[in-house]
PDB file of C-alpha atoms in Angstrom:
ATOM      1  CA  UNK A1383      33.688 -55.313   0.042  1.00  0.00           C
ATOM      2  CA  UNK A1384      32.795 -53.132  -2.537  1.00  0.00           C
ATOM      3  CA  UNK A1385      32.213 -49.931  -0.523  1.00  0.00           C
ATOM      4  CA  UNK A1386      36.032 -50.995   0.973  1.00  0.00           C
ATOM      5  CA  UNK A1387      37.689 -50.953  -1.798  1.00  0.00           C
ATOM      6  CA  UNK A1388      36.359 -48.144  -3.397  1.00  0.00           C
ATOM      7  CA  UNK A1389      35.927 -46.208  -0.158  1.00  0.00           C
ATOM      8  CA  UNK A1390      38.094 -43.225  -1.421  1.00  0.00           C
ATOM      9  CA  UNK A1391      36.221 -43.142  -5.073  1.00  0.00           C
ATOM     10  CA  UNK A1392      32.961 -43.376  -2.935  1.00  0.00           C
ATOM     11  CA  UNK A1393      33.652 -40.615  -1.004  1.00  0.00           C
ATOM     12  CA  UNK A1394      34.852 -38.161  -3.337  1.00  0.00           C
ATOM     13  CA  UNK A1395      31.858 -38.511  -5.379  1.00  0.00           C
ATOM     14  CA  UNK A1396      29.756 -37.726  -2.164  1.00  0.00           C
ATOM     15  CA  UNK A1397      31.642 -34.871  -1.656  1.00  0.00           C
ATOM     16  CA  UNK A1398      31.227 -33.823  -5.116  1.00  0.00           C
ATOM     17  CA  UNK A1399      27.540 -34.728  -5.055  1.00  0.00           C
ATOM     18  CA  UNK A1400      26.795 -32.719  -1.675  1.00  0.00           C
ATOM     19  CA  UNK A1401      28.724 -29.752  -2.960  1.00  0.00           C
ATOM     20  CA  UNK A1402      26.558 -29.492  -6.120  1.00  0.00           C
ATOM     21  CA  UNK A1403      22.933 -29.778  -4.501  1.00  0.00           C
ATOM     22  CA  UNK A1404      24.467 -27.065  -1.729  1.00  0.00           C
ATOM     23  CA  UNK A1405      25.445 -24.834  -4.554  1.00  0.00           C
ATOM     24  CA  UNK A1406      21.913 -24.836  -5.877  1.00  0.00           C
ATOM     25  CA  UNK A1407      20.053 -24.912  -2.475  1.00  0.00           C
ATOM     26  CA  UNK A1408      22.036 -21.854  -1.873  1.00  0.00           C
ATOM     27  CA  UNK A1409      20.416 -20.343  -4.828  1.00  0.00           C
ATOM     28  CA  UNK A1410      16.673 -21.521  -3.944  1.00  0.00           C
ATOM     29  CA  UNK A1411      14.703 -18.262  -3.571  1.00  0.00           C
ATOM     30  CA  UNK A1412      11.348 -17.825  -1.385  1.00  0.00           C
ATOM     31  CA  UNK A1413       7.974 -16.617  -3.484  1.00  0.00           C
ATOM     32  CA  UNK A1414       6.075 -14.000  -2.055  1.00  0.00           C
ATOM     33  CA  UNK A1415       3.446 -14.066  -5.096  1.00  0.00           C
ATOM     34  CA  UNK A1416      -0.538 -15.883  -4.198  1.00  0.00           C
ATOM     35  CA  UNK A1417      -0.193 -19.516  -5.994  1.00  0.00           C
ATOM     36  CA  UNK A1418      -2.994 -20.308  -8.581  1.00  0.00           C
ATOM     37  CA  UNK A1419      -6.082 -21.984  -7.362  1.00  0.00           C
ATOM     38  CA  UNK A1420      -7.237 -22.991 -10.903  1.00  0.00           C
ATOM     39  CA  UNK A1421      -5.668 -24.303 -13.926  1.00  0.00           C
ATOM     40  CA  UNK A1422      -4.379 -21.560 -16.416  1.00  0.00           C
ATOM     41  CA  UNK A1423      -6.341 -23.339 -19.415  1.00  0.00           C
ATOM     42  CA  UNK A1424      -9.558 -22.053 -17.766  1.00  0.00           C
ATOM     43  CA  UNK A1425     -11.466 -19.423 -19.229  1.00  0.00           C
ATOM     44  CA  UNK A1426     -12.566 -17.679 -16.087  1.00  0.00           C
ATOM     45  CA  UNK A1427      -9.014 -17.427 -15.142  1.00  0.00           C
ATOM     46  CA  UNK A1428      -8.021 -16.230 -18.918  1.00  0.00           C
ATOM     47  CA  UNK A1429     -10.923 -13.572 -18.379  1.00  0.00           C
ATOM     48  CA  UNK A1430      -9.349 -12.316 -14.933  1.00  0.00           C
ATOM     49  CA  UNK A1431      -6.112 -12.473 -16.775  1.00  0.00           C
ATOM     50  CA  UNK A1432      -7.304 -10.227 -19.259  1.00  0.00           C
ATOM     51  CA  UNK A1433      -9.155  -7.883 -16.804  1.00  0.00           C
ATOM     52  CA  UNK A1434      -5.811  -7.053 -14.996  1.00  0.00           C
ATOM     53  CA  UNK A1435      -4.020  -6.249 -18.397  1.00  0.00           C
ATOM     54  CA  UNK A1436      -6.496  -3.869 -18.699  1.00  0.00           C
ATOM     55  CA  UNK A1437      -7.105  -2.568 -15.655  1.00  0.00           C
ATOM     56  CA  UNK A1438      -4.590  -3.260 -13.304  1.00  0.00           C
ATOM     57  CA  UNK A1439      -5.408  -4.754  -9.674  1.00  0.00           C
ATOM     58  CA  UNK A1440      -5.496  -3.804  -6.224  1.00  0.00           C
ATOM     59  CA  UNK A1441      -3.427  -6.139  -4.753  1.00  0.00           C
ATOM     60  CA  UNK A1442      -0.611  -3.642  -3.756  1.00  0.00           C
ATOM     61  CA  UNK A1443      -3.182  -1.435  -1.755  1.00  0.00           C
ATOM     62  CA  UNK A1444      -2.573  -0.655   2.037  1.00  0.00           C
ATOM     63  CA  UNK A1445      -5.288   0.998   4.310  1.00  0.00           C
ATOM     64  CA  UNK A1446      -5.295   2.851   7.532  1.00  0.00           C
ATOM     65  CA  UNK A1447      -8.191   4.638   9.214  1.00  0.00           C
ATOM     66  CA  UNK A1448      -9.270   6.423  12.171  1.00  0.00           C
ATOM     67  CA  UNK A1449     -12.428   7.212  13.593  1.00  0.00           C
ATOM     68  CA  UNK A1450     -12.398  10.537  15.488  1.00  0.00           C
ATOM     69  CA  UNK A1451     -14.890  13.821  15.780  1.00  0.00           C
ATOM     70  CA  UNK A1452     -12.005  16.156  16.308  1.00  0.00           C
ATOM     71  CA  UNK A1453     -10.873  15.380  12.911  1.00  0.00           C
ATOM     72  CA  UNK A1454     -11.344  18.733  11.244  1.00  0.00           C
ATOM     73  CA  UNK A1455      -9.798  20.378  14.169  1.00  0.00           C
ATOM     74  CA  UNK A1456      -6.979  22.268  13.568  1.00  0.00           C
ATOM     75  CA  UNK A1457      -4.460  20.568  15.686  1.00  0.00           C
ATOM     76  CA  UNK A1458      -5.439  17.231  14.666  1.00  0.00           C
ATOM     77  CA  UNK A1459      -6.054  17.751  10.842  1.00  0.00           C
ATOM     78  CA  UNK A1460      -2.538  19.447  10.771  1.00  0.00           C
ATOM     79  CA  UNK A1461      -1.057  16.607  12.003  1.00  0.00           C
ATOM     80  CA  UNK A1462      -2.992  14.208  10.001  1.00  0.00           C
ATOM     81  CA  UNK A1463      -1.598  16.288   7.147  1.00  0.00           C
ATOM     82  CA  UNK A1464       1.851  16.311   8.344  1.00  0.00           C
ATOM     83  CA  UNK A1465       1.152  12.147   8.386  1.00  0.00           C
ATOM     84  CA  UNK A1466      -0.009  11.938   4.666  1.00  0.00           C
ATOM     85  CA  UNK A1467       3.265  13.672   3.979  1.00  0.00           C
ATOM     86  CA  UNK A1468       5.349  11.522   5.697  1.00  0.00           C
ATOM     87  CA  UNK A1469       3.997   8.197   3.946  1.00  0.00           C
ATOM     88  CA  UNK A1470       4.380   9.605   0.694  1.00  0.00           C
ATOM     89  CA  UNK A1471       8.130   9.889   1.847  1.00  0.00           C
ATOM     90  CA  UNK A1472       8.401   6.230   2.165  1.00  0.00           C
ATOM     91  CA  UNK A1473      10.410   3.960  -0.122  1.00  0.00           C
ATOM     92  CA  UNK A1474       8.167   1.947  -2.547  1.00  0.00           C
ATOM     93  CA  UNK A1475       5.095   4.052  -1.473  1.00  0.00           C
ATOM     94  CA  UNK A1476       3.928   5.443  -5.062  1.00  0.00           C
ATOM     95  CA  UNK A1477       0.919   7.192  -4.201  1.00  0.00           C
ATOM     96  CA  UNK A1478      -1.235   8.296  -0.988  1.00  0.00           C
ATOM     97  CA  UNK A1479      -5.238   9.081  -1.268  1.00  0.00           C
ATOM     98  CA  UNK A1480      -6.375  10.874   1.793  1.00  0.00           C
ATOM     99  CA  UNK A1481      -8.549  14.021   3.259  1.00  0.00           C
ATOM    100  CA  UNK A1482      -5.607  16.319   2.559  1.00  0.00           C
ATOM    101  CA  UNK A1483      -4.719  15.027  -1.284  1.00  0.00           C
ATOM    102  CA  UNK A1484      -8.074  14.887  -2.152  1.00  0.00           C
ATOM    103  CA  UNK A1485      -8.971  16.770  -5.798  1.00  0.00           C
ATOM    104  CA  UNK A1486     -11.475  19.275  -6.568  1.00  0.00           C
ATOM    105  CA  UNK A1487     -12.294  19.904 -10.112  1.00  0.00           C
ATOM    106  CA  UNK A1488     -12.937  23.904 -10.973  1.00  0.00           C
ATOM    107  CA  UNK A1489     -13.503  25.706 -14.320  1.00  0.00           C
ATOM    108  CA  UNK A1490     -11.265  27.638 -15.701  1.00  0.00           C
ATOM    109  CA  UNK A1491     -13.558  29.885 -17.056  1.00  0.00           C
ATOM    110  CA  UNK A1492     -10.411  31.583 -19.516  1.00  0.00           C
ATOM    111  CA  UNK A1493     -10.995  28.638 -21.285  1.00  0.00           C
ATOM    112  CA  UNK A1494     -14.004  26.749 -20.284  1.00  0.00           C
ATOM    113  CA  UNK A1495     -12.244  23.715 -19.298  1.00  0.00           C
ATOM    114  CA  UNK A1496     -12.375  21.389 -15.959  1.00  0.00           C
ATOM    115  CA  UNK A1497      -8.831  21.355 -14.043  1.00  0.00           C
ATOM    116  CA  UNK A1498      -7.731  19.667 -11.339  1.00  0.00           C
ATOM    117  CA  UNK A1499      -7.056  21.614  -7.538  1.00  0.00           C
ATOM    118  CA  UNK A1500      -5.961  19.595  -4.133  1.00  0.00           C
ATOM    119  CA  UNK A1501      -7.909  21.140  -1.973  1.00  0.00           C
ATOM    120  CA  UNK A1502      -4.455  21.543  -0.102  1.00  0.00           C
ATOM    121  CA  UNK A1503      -1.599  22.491  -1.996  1.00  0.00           C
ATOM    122  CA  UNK A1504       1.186  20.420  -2.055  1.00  0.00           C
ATOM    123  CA  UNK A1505       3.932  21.323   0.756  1.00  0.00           C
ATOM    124  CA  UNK A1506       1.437  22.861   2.995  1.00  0.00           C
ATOM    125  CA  UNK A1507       1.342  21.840   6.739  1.00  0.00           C
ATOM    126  CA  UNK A1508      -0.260  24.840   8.382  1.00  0.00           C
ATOM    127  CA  UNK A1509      -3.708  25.361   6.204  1.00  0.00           C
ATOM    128  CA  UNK A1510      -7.523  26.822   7.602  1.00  0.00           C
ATOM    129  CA  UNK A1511      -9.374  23.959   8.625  1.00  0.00           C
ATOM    130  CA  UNK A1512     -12.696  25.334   8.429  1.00  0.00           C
ATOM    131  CA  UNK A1513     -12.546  26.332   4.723  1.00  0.00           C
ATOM    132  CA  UNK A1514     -10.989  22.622   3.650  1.00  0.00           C
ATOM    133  CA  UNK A1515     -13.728  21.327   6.215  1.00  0.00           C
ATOM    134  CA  UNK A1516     -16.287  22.859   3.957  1.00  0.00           C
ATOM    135  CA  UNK A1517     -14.782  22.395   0.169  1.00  0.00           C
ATOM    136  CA  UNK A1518     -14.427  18.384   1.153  1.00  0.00           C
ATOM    137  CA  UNK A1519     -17.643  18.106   2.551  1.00  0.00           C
ATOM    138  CA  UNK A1520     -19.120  19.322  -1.103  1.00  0.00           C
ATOM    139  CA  UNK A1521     -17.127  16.699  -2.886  1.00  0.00           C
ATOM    140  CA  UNK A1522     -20.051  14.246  -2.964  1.00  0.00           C
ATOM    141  CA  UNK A1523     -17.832  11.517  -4.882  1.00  0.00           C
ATOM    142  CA  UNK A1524     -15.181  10.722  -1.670  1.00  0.00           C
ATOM    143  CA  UNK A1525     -18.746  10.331   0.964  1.00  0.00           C
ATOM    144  CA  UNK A1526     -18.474   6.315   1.611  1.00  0.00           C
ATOM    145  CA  UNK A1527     -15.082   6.460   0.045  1.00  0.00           C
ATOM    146  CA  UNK A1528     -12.537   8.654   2.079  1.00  0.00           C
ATOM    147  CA  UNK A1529     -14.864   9.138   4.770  1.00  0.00           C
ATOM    148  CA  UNK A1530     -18.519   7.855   6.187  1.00  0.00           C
ATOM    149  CA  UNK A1531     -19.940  10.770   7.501  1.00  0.00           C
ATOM    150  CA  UNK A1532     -22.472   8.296  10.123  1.00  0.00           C
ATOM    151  CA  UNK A1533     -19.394   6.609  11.973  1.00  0.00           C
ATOM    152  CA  UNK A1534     -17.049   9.476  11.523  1.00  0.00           C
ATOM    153  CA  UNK A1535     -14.299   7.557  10.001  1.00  0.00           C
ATOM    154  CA  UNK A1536     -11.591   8.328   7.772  1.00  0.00           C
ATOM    155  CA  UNK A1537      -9.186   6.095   5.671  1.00  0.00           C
ATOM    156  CA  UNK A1538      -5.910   6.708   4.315  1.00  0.00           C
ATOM    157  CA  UNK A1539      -5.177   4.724   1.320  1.00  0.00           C
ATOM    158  CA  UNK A1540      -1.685   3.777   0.375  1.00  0.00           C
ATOM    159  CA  UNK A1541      -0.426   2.027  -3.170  1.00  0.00           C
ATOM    160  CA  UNK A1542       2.807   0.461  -2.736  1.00  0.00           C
ATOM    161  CA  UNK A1543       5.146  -0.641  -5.331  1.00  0.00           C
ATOM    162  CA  UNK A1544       4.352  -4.220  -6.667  1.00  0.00           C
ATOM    163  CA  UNK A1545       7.980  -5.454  -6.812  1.00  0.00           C
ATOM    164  CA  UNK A1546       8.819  -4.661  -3.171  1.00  0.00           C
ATOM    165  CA  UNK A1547       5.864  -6.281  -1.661  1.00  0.00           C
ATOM    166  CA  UNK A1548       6.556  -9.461  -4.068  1.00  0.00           C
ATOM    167  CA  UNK A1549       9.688  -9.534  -2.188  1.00  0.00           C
ATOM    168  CA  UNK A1550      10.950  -9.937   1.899  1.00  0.00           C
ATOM    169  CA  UNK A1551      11.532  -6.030   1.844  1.00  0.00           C
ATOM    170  CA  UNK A1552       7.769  -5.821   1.818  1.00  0.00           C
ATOM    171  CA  UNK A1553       8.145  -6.246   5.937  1.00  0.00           C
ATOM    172  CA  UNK A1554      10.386  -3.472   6.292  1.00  0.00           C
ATOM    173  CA  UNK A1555       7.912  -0.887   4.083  1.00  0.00           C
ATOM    174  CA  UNK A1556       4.716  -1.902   6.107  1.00  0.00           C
ATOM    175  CA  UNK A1557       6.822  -1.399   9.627  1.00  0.00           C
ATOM    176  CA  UNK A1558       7.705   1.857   8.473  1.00  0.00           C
ATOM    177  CA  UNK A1559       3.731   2.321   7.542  1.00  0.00           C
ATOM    178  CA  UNK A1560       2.652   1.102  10.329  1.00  0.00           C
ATOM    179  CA  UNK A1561       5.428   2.855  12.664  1.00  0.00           C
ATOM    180  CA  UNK A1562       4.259   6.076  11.455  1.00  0.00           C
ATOM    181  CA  UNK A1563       0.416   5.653  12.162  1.00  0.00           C
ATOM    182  CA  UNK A1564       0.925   4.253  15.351  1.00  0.00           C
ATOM    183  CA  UNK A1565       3.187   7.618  16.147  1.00  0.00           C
ATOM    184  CA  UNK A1566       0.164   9.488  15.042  1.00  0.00           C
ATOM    185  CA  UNK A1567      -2.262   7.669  17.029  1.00  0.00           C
ATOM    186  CA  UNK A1568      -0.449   7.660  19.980  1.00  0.00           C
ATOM    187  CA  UNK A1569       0.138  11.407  19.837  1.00  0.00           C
ATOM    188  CA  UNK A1570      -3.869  11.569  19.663  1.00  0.00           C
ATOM    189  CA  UNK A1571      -4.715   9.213  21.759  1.00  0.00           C
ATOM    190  CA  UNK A1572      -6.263   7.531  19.237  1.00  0.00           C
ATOM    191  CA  UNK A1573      -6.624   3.637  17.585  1.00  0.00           C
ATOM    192  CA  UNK A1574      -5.026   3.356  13.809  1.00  0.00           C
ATOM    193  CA  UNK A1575      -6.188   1.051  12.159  1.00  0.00           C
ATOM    194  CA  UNK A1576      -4.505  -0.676   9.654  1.00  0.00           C
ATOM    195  CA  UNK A1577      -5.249  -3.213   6.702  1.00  0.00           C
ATOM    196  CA  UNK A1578      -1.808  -4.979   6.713  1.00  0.00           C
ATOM    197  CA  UNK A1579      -2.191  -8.149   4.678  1.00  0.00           C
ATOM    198  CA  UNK A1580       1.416  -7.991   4.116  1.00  0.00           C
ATOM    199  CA  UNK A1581       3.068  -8.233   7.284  1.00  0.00           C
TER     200      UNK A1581
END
């Protein structure tokens, strides 16, 4: 009887009711950030905290490799440069460490100082394998790092703007990524390989 009599009351306040919670549904937004597996209180978790104020983290790092023996070939490390090039043209891509933009320190002996030389200046895309062949190949620090000599692999790493891949463009930046090593790969007939936690 109640419900009868107050049917048009009853309903208006539904209305009102349904139109509020869809006015803040419509506002919910989806997280992209890892959820914490341990209390913020505890001090191993204050430590890592603290380590990645100082230091920064990883967590925006994308890899791709390939494993070839024509890599210092000049057909195929030309096009590998080309490649490098074109990911450092992608949006929210902030920097690219590869064969190519690796650094060589030389002394400037006018003043006695260390400075730092790519190996291949920037812009280049036609450049004499054999002599960057044999300038990497004496940078002892990138062996195990951009390269392993034993499998004949060589990685591509790729740091990507923090904000983007906390958000759903972060699918659209690794397709691009990925689009353009597959391009490569095909070209060489060739697997890419990519470390795509992101997709």
């Amino acid at each position: 009887a109640f419900i009868i009599k107050y049917r048009v009351a009853l309903l208006i306040l539904l209305l009102a009711a349904t139109g509020y919670m869809g006015y803040y549904a419509s506002k919910v937004q989806l997280s992209y950030e890892f959820t914490n597996a341990i209390p913020t209180d505890n001090p191993k978790y204050q430590d890592y905290q603290a380590f990645r104020k100082q230091f920064g983290e990883d967590g925006n790092l994308m890899v791709m490799g390939v494993q070839t023996d024509k890599f210092f070939t000049p057909d195929f490390f030309n096009d590998y440069t080309l490649l490098t090039q074109q990911l450092e043209k992608v949006k929210a891509v902030e920097n690219v460490l590869s064969v190519p933009g690796a650094i060589n320190l030389v002394k400037d002996t006018s003043t006695s100082q260390l400075k730092v030389v790519r190996i291949i200046p920037p812009g280049t895309t036609q450049v004499n394998v054999d002599s960057v062949r044999n300038v990497f190949y004496n940078l002892p620090f990138y062996r195990g790092f951009l390269y392993n000599p034993e499998t004949q692999a060589y990685m591509i790493a790729l740091r990507i703007d923090k904000k983007i891949l906390n958000s759903k463009n972060r699918a659209g930046v690794v397709k691009d990524i990925t689009a353009l090593g597959d391009a490569f790969g095909k070209k060489h007939n060739i697997l890419i390989c990519h470390d795509n936690p992101y997709s």
